[in-house]
Amino acid sequence: MPDNALEFFQAALAEMEERRKAVQLGGGLERQKKQREQGKQTARERIEVLLDEGSFVETSVFVEHLDTNLMAGVEAPGEGVVTGFGTVNGRKICVFSQDFTVLGGSLGKMNAAKIAKVMDLAVKVGCPIVGLNDSAGARIQEGVDSLSGYGEIFYRNAIYSGVVPQISAILGPCAGGAVYSPALTDFIVMARGSSYMFITGPEVIKSVTREDVSFEALGGADVHSSKSGVCHLEGENDRDVLEKIKLLLGFLPSNAKETAPLRTSRDTKNRKTPQILEIVHPDQRKPYPMLEVIHTIVDDAEFLEIQPDFAKNMICGFAHLGGQSVGIVANNPRFMAGVLNIDASDKAARFIRTCDCYNVPIVTLVDVTGFLPGVAQEHQGIIRHGAKMLYAYAEASVPKITLITRKSYGGAYLAMNSRDMGADVVLAYPNAAVAVMGAEGAANIIYRREIQKSENQAATRAEKIAEYKAAFDNPYVAASRGYIDDVIHPEDTRIHLIAHLEMLHGKREERPFKKHDNIPL
Ligand code: HXC
């Protein structure tokens, strides 16, 4: 060992520590203070909240920008993004967290390289990738190199879609093309009041269309949760967003080759659900809270609703049944009578496909009269959008269980995962009605002449409606053809669903060879 070895190591160690400290400080204390004053956490604080304590291991620590063009001599400690891996509830994940204190978290070539590298790592080891977005978009100083950086990320978002779960938190601005990386991932979770997403901001909009709109009203969390359907979950603040992401991860496998995780629960598998008799209204025209039906059935009454404020006529979300993670798709008779419209179809189709690519069985609760009639819906393409639901159910090869809670008519009967669309099992309550349409509409069409000719039209109409009801307003015609496997007592709902889920565990269903599918978009 040379005489000065110790001295050399001490100097090298000191330099390493100094460089690391500079990276960890990011844009400095002043900018961090500003970040906190805006109700936001710093990039590293967010990682600490997301990951199990002490589990974070940073990657690409000393990466720097290329010092070219307008970036020559510019300080950007950490390159504006923190990347690495760790665990959430003991399960591996990869993470990147954009650092707004460094050039507004803007994305340049090497910043993108850090993100791409950790995305590649996630796919190599088969674990989810969570992106914590807080960035002013393309780094203007780097010109086309920053666009190239976005390209590298978008490409990976698309190629890795369905390989490992990808979740995006939006915790600050997300403008321009930057919104498209989150939009290509499986889930977007936004912080209320401190995050926004748009393609062009208020100023550009004003100069082009003369519309006056604030950042919040244009692309805040509430707008994307209720109007555009871009956002899947909303959090009150950074911490709440990160907690919701942890919850979400608990329902998903680490990659598409794994089965959805099982969870232990004290909620017994043979628990009766007599409350359903009080919840499901016997009168076909009366609304009732389908969410309460769901809470009654699932383990510990815990249901994570996805897009709860968008297309409220359709409920989508995750729960556990007998410990098995499941995706639940349900009509909501409380909103627009649970009818299928464009937004509801898009919402359900996307959710069904998400469940299918990550091996989460799907339980469908049906109470629907049909697709929404109307010129606007037709002209906006209800045919194209409704087709997505049909497609998504048929395509899904995970276990699929359907329960008709009250009525299931016409095209909506098929769109809500009927036997012929690939349901593994279809159950119905004794009051369920399965028909081409409601008895009144049906009688008016097929007995129109008889009714018109009759001296007492009202009495004849009532008689014909009763005839149609007797013939089809029950589950037994469908059951006699095998379209319904069993008519069950509502108090045994949980028991039946869990028994079928357990039977279907490990289900494999092959499809004919194809390059990839061509879902109507
Ligand atoms: C480099 C940027 C930057 C950018 C902001 N900064 N935007 N640096 N590239 N795009 C720097 C600022 O100079 C400042 O540096 C720091 O980040 C914080 O910015 P502020 O403006 O002080 O913050 P704030 O007031 O909170 O406003 C945030 C903001 C605003 C609303 C996001 O910064 C903004 O409008 N930025 C431009 C957004 C934009 O047009 N991006 C390009 C979109 S186009 P200092 O040193 O003072 O702290 C795009 C194309 C992608 O993204 C295409 C992909 C296909």
Tab-separated table of C-alpha atoms in Angstrom, residues 34-376:
chain	number	residue	atom	x	y	z
A	34	LYS	CA	-40.892	27.773	-2.237
A	35	GLN	CA	-41.980	24.253	-3.142
A	36	ARG	CA	-43.216	23.619	0.414
A	37	GLU	CA	-44.966	26.988	0.546
A	38	GLN	CA	-47.005	25.850	-2.430
A	39	GLY	CA	-48.176	22.867	-0.379
A	40	LYS	CA	-45.870	20.511	-2.273
A	41	GLN	CA	-43.213	18.116	-1.014
A	42	THR	CA	-39.744	17.885	-2.533
A	43	ALA	CA	-38.843	15.087	-4.938
A	44	ARG	CA	-36.951	13.171	-2.253
A	45	GLU	CA	-39.591	13.663	0.440
A	46	ARG	CA	-42.151	12.137	-1.907
A	47	ILE	CA	-39.994	9.077	-2.441
A	48	GLU	CA	-39.688	8.681	1.337
A	49	VAL	CA	-43.470	8.748	1.734
A	50	LEU	CA	-44.021	6.273	-1.103
A	51	LEU	CA	-41.423	3.672	-0.202
A	52	ASP	CA	-40.941	1.518	2.885
A	53	GLU	CA	-38.668	3.290	5.326
A	54	GLY	CA	-35.006	3.022	4.442
A	55	SER	CA	-35.629	0.933	1.330
A	56	PHE	CA	-34.744	3.533	-1.309
A	57	VAL	CA	-31.628	2.918	-3.397
A	58	GLU	CA	-30.782	5.706	-5.814
A	59	THR	CA	-29.608	5.056	-9.381
A	60	SER	CA	-27.770	7.293	-11.894
A	61	VAL	CA	-26.739	9.472	-8.972
A	62	PHE	CA	-24.054	11.556	-10.652
A	63	VAL	CA	-25.555	11.945	-14.110
A	64	GLU	CA	-25.152	15.441	-15.548
A	65	HIS	CA	-26.495	17.219	-18.588
A	66	LEU	CA	-24.389	17.363	-21.768
A	67	ASP	CA	-23.309	20.992	-21.291
A	68	THR	CA	-24.108	21.818	-24.885
A	69	ASN	CA	-25.706	24.871	-26.516
A	70	LEU	CA	-27.664	26.976	-24.026
A	71	MET	CA	-26.925	24.539	-21.210
A	72	ALA	CA	-23.201	25.319	-21.257
A	73	GLY	CA	-22.137	26.137	-17.716
A	74	VAL	CA	-25.661	25.734	-16.257
A	75	GLU	CA	-25.819	24.030	-12.843
A	76	ALA	CA	-28.441	21.274	-12.628
A	77	PRO	CA	-27.662	19.077	-9.608
A	78	GLY	CA	-29.163	15.629	-10.041
A	79	GLU	CA	-30.303	16.595	-13.558
A	80	GLY	CA	-33.761	17.490	-12.287
A	81	VAL	CA	-34.929	13.990	-11.473
A	82	VAL	CA	-34.287	11.432	-8.719
A	83	THR	CA	-34.433	7.796	-9.851
A	84	GLY	CA	-34.083	4.455	-8.097
A	85	PHE	CA	-35.830	1.506	-6.534
A	86	GLY	CA	-37.164	0.309	-3.208
A	87	THR	CA	-40.131	-1.502	-1.728
A	88	VAL	CA	-43.787	-0.703	-1.035
A	89	ASN	CA	-45.231	-2.979	1.641
A	90	GLY	CA	-42.294	-5.279	1.035
A	91	ARG	CA	-42.756	-5.478	-2.744
A	92	LYS	CA	-40.144	-4.167	-5.196
A	93	ILE	CA	-40.882	-1.081	-7.298
A	94	CYS	CA	-38.877	1.332	-9.455
A	95	VAL	CA	-39.476	5.045	-9.139
A	96	PHE	CA	-38.566	8.382	-10.661
A	97	SER	CA	-39.356	11.688	-9.014
A	98	GLN	CA	-38.994	14.919	-10.974
A	99	ASP	CA	-37.298	17.723	-9.036
A	100	PHE	CA	-39.018	21.032	-9.757
A	101	THR	CA	-36.289	22.903	-7.862
A	102	VAL	CA	-33.825	22.115	-10.662
A	103	LEU	CA	-34.732	24.061	-13.812
A	104	GLY	CA	-38.390	23.493	-13.023
A	105	GLY	CA	-37.918	19.719	-13.292
A	106	SER	CA	-37.666	20.288	-17.020
A	107	LEU	CA	-36.820	17.284	-19.125
A	108	GLY	CA	-33.573	17.218	-21.091
A	109	LYS	CA	-31.641	14.448	-22.786
A	110	MET	CA	-29.805	13.099	-19.718
A	111	ASN	CA	-32.772	13.665	-17.414
A	112	ALA	CA	-34.736	11.440	-19.797
A	113	ALA	CA	-31.860	8.943	-19.890
A	114	LYS	CA	-32.125	8.549	-16.103
A	115	ILE	CA	-35.858	7.894	-16.351
A	116	ALA	CA	-35.491	5.505	-19.295
A	117	LYS	CA	-32.822	3.535	-17.435
A	118	VAL	CA	-34.963	2.984	-14.369
A	119	MET	CA	-37.925	2.047	-16.598
A	120	ASP	CA	-35.718	-0.540	-18.308
A	121	LEU	CA	-34.679	-1.864	-14.911
A	122	ALA	CA	-38.336	-2.268	-13.870
A	123	VAL	CA	-39.029	-4.373	-16.933
A	124	LYS	CA	-35.843	-6.434	-16.583
A	125	VAL	CA	-36.764	-7.472	-13.043
A	126	GLY	CA	-40.556	-7.385	-13.534
A	127	CYS	CA	-41.703	-4.745	-11.064
A	128	PRO	CA	-44.036	-1.721	-11.300
A	129	ILE	CA	-42.681	1.688	-12.256
A	130	VAL	CA	-44.107	4.725	-10.481
A	131	GLY	CA	-43.449	8.189	-11.926
A	132	LEU	CA	-43.814	11.250	-9.687
A	133	ASN	CA	-44.325	14.063	-12.191
A	134	ASP	CA	-43.610	17.686	-11.357
A	135	SER	CA	-42.061	19.319	-14.392
A	136	ALA	CA	-42.260	22.402	-16.594
A	137	GLY	CA	-41.982	20.162	-19.651
A	138	ALA	CA	-39.326	20.041	-22.334
A	139	ARG	CA	-36.087	21.775	-21.257
A	140	ILE	CA	-36.150	24.747	-23.542
A	141	GLN	CA	-32.363	25.248	-23.477
A	142	GLU	CA	-31.767	21.785	-24.947
A	143	GLY	CA	-34.017	22.211	-27.951
A	144	VAL	CA	-34.595	19.091	-29.978
A	145	ASP	CA	-32.563	16.940	-27.568
A	146	SER	CA	-35.264	17.386	-24.962
A	147	LEU	CA	-37.920	16.329	-27.471
A	148	SER	CA	-35.819	13.265	-28.172
A	149	GLY	CA	-35.788	12.602	-24.427
A	150	TYR	CA	-39.568	12.620	-24.320
A	151	GLY	CA	-39.594	10.275	-27.294
A	152	GLU	CA	-37.434	7.781	-25.395
A	153	ILE	CA	-39.890	7.823	-22.510
A	154	PHE	CA	-43.096	7.684	-24.584
A	155	TYR	CA	-41.665	4.764	-26.553
A	156	ARG	CA	-40.978	2.834	-23.370
A	157	ASN	CA	-44.395	3.741	-21.896
A	158	ALA	CA	-46.012	2.133	-24.937
A	159	ILE	CA	-43.715	-0.873	-25.318
A	160	TYR	CA	-43.831	-1.676	-21.593
A	161	SER	CA	-47.611	-1.179	-21.402
A	162	GLY	CA	-49.111	-4.412	-20.114
A	163	VAL	CA	-45.669	-5.735	-19.123
A	164	VAL	CA	-45.358	-4.090	-15.704
A	165	PRO	CA	-47.873	-1.746	-14.044
A	166	GLN	CA	-47.044	1.901	-14.749
A	167	ILE	CA	-48.515	4.517	-12.410
A	168	SER	CA	-48.179	8.294	-12.741
A	169	ALA	CA	-48.593	10.775	-9.912
A	170	ILE	CA	-49.152	14.347	-11.063
A	171	LEU	CA	-47.834	16.572	-8.308
A	172	GLY	CA	-47.248	19.869	-10.063
A	173	PRO	CA	-47.409	21.295	-13.559
A	174	CYS	CA	-47.628	18.879	-16.430
A	175	ALA	CA	-47.803	20.810	-19.652
A	176	GLY	CA	-47.316	20.365	-23.359
A	177	GLY	CA	-46.230	16.990	-24.651
A	178	ALA	CA	-45.275	16.086	-21.088
A	179	VAL	CA	-48.839	14.995	-20.411
A	180	TYR	CA	-48.466	12.164	-22.864
A	181	SER	CA	-46.101	10.074	-20.787
A	182	PRO	CA	-48.626	9.870	-17.923
A	183	ALA	CA	-51.417	9.406	-20.459
A	184	LEU	CA	-49.641	6.318	-21.801
A	185	THR	CA	-49.439	4.715	-18.343
A	186	ASP	CA	-52.054	2.576	-16.586
A	187	PHE	CA	-53.154	5.038	-13.907
A	188	ILE	CA	-52.952	8.788	-13.299
A	189	VAL	CA	-53.334	10.084	-9.740
A	190	MET	CA	-53.494	13.879	-9.342
A	191	ALA	CA	-53.067	16.159	-6.320
A	192	ARG	CA	-56.040	18.476	-5.865
A	193	GLY	CA	-55.165	22.169	-6.077
A	194	SER	CA	-51.438	21.768	-6.805
A	195	SER	CA	-51.310	19.861	-10.067
A	196	TYR	CA	-52.571	20.397	-13.571
A	197	MET	CA	-52.334	18.819	-17.004
A	198	PHE	CA	-52.919	20.378	-20.415
A	199	ILE	CA	-51.576	20.337	-23.947
A	200	THR	CA	-51.613	24.126	-24.300
A	201	GLY	CA	-51.865	26.520	-21.367
A	202	PRO	CA	-54.283	29.379	-20.667
A	203	GLU	CA	-52.160	31.997	-22.457
A	204	VAL	CA	-51.925	30.073	-25.719
A	205	ILE	CA	-55.609	29.232	-25.537
A	206	LYS	CA	-56.453	32.904	-25.078
A	207	SER	CA	-54.403	33.936	-28.100
A	208	VAL	CA	-55.893	31.222	-30.307
A	209	THR	CA	-59.519	30.884	-29.246
A	210	ARG	CA	-59.931	33.994	-27.058
A	211	GLU	CA	-61.195	31.789	-24.234
A	212	ASP	CA	-60.296	32.996	-20.743
A	213	VAL	CA	-59.553	30.128	-18.393
A	214	SER	CA	-57.473	29.583	-15.261
A	215	PHE	CA	-54.884	26.794	-14.853
A	216	GLU	CA	-57.189	25.019	-12.389
A	217	ALA	CA	-60.326	25.315	-14.501
A	218	LEU	CA	-58.438	24.164	-17.586
A	219	GLY	CA	-56.551	21.171	-16.282
A	220	GLY	CA	-56.808	20.816	-12.507
A	221	ALA	CA	-57.443	17.535	-10.730
A	222	ASP	CA	-61.191	18.113	-10.400
A	223	VAL	CA	-61.606	18.780	-14.116
A	224	HIS	CA	-59.658	15.682	-15.129
A	225	SER	CA	-61.492	13.562	-12.552
A	226	SER	CA	-65.007	14.587	-13.491
A	227	LYS	CA	-64.989	15.886	-17.080
A	228	SER	CA	-62.150	14.572	-19.215
A	229	GLY	CA	-61.678	11.204	-17.533
A	230	VAL	CA	-57.879	11.636	-17.767
A	231	CYS	CA	-57.387	11.232	-14.004
A	232	HIS	CA	-58.142	7.910	-12.268
A	233	LEU	CA	-57.765	8.977	-8.646
A	234	GLU	CA	-57.511	12.293	-6.854
A	235	GLY	CA	-55.576	13.000	-3.663
A	236	GLU	CA	-55.980	15.926	-1.275
A	237	ASN	CA	-52.235	16.619	-1.421
A	238	ASP	CA	-48.914	14.938	-2.273
A	239	ARG	CA	-49.054	12.567	0.690
A	240	ASP	CA	-52.605	11.497	-0.063
A	241	VAL	CA	-51.719	10.844	-3.713
A	242	LEU	CA	-48.784	8.670	-2.649
A	243	GLU	CA	-50.945	6.750	-0.156
A	244	LYS	CA	-53.483	6.085	-2.919
A	245	ILE	CA	-50.721	4.749	-5.164
A	246	LYS	CA	-49.651	2.361	-2.408
A	247	LEU	CA	-53.243	1.126	-2.121
A	248	LEU	CA	-53.473	0.675	-5.887
A	249	LEU	CA	-50.239	-1.331	-6.002
A	250	GLY	CA	-51.766	-3.726	-3.464
A	251	PHE	CA	-54.328	-4.903	-6.017
A	252	LEU	CA	-51.872	-5.459	-8.852
A	253	PRO	CA	-49.276	-8.137	-9.527
A	254	SER	CA	-45.695	-6.970	-10.079
A	255	ASN	CA	-45.817	-7.913	-13.748
A	256	ALA	CA	-48.032	-9.567	-16.345
A	257	LYS	CA	-46.566	-13.026	-15.703
A	258	GLU	CA	-47.652	-13.035	-12.070
A	259	THR	CA	-51.116	-13.628	-10.675
A	260	ALA	CA	-52.833	-10.839	-8.772
A	261	PRO	CA	-51.761	-10.784	-5.119
A	262	LEU	CA	-53.774	-12.541	-2.434
A	263	ARG	CA	-54.530	-10.822	0.857
A	264	THR	CA	-55.512	-12.345	4.163
A	265	SER	CA	-58.642	-11.071	5.823
A	266	ARG	CA	-60.732	-11.856	8.880
A	267	ASP	CA	-63.853	-11.453	6.745
A	268	THR	CA	-65.049	-15.033	6.418
A	269	LYS	CA	-65.690	-16.561	3.025
A	270	ASN	CA	-69.078	-17.937	4.068
A	271	ARG	CA	-70.418	-14.619	5.363
A	272	LYS	CA	-74.083	-14.137	4.398
A	273	THR	CA	-75.178	-10.865	2.786
A	274	PRO	CA	-78.864	-10.442	3.752
A	275	GLN	CA	-78.495	-6.622	3.570
A	276	ILE	CA	-78.732	-6.889	-0.217
A	277	LEU	CA	-82.436	-7.680	0.107
A	278	GLU	CA	-82.835	-4.232	1.662
A	279	ILE	CA	-80.613	-2.457	-0.862
A	280	VAL	CA	-81.719	-3.733	-4.290
A	281	HIS	CA	-85.069	-2.100	-4.960
A	282	PRO	CA	-87.623	-4.590	-6.327
A	283	ASP	CA	-89.256	-1.970	-8.576
A	284	GLN	CA	-87.275	-2.004	-11.848
A	285	ARG	CA	-87.663	1.759	-12.232
A	286	LYS	CA	-86.403	2.744	-8.779
A	287	PRO	CA	-82.740	3.583	-8.168
A	288	TYR	CA	-80.654	2.010	-5.427
A	289	PRO	CA	-77.007	2.383	-4.352
A	290	MET	CA	-74.986	-0.230	-6.221
A	291	LEU	CA	-71.936	0.935	-4.264
A	292	GLU	CA	-73.610	-0.382	-1.118
A	293	VAL	CA	-74.124	-3.749	-2.800
A	294	ILE	CA	-70.404	-3.802	-3.576
A	295	HIS	CA	-69.388	-2.809	-0.054
A	296	THR	CA	-71.652	-5.522	1.344
A	297	ILE	CA	-70.140	-8.246	-0.795
A	298	VAL	CA	-66.384	-7.575	-0.740
A	299	ASP	CA	-63.799	-8.337	1.958
A	300	ASP	CA	-63.897	-5.865	4.848
A	301	ALA	CA	-66.208	-3.544	2.846
A	302	GLU	CA	-63.071	-2.114	1.202
A	303	PHE	CA	-63.477	-0.901	-2.363
A	304	LEU	CA	-61.043	1.356	-4.224
A	305	GLU	CA	-63.185	3.079	-6.810
A	306	ILE	CA	-61.387	4.153	-9.975
A	307	GLN	CA	-62.571	7.358	-11.673
A	308	PRO	CA	-65.328	7.778	-9.061
A	309	ASP	CA	-66.439	11.167	-10.426
A	310	PHE	CA	-66.321	10.377	-14.147
A	311	ALA	CA	-69.240	8.644	-15.925
A	312	LYS	CA	-70.903	7.917	-12.607
A	313	ASN	CA	-73.442	5.665	-14.322
A	314	MET	CA	-70.652	3.080	-14.449
A	315	ILE	CA	-68.747	1.942	-11.368
A	316	CYS	CA	-65.244	0.499	-11.729
A	317	GLY	CA	-62.824	-0.381	-8.974
A	318	PHE	CA	-60.734	-2.888	-7.078
A	319	ALA	CA	-61.591	-5.006	-4.056
A	320	HIS	CA	-60.742	-8.382	-2.560
A	321	LEU	CA	-63.091	-11.348	-2.461
A	322	GLY	CA	-61.993	-14.235	-0.269
A	323	GLY	CA	-58.526	-12.669	-0.341
A	324	GLN	CA	-58.374	-12.578	-4.150
A	325	SER	CA	-57.845	-9.196	-5.784
A	326	VAL	CA	-60.717	-8.516	-8.217
A	327	GLY	CA	-61.826	-5.751	-10.541
A	328	ILE	CA	-65.499	-4.854	-10.203
A	329	VAL	CA	-67.500	-3.351	-13.067
A	330	ALA	CA	-71.073	-2.370	-12.217
A	331	ASN	CA	-73.938	-0.327	-13.586
A	332	ASN	CA	-75.038	2.396	-11.218
A	333	PRO	CA	-78.847	2.737	-11.175
A	334	ARG	CA	-78.434	5.987	-9.206
A	335	PHE	CA	-77.007	7.879	-12.187
A	336	MET	CA	-78.852	8.043	-15.497
A	337	ALA	CA	-80.427	4.721	-14.491
A	338	GLY	CA	-77.050	3.083	-15.093
A	339	VAL	CA	-77.415	3.469	-18.847
A	340	LEU	CA	-74.422	2.842	-21.123
A	341	ASN	CA	-73.208	5.998	-22.842
A	342	ILE	CA	-69.952	6.986	-24.493
A	343	ASP	CA	-68.081	7.901	-21.316
A	344	ALA	CA	-69.314	4.873	-19.384
A	345	SER	CA	-68.240	2.576	-22.230
A	346	ASP	CA	-64.775	4.139	-22.418
A	347	LYS	CA	-64.363	3.975	-18.660
A	348	ALA	CA	-65.378	0.338	-18.389
A	349	ALA	CA	-63.463	-0.810	-21.473
A	350	ARG	CA	-60.234	0.719	-20.220
A	351	PHE	CA	-60.695	-0.773	-16.759
A	352	ILE	CA	-61.506	-4.231	-18.114
A	353	ARG	CA	-58.350	-4.167	-20.256
A	354	THR	CA	-56.253	-3.013	-17.291
A	355	CYS	CA	-57.571	-5.911	-15.192
A	356	ASP	CA	-56.969	-8.354	-18.004
A	357	CYS	CA	-53.373	-7.396	-18.689
A	358	TYR	CA	-52.501	-7.734	-15.009
A	359	ASN	CA	-54.405	-10.961	-14.365
A	360	VAL	CA	-57.048	-9.476	-12.093
A	361	PRO	CA	-60.344	-11.436	-12.318
A	362	ILE	CA	-63.391	-9.368	-13.241
A	363	VAL	CA	-66.724	-9.430	-11.412
A	364	THR	CA	-69.529	-7.676	-13.306
A	365	LEU	CA	-72.729	-6.539	-11.578
A	366	VAL	CA	-75.492	-5.867	-14.070
A	367	ASP	CA	-78.544	-3.656	-13.822
A	368	VAL	CA	-78.966	-1.927	-17.148
A	369	THR	CA	-81.695	-1.119	-19.645
A	370	GLY	CA	-79.473	-0.388	-22.617
A	371	PHE	CA	-77.360	2.111	-24.494
A	372	LEU	CA	-78.352	5.774	-24.190
A	373	PRO	CA	-80.568	6.862	-27.090
A	374	GLY	CA	-80.002	10.324	-28.616
A	375	VAL	CA	-78.697	12.193	-31.629
A	376	ALA	CA	-75.706	13.558	-29.735
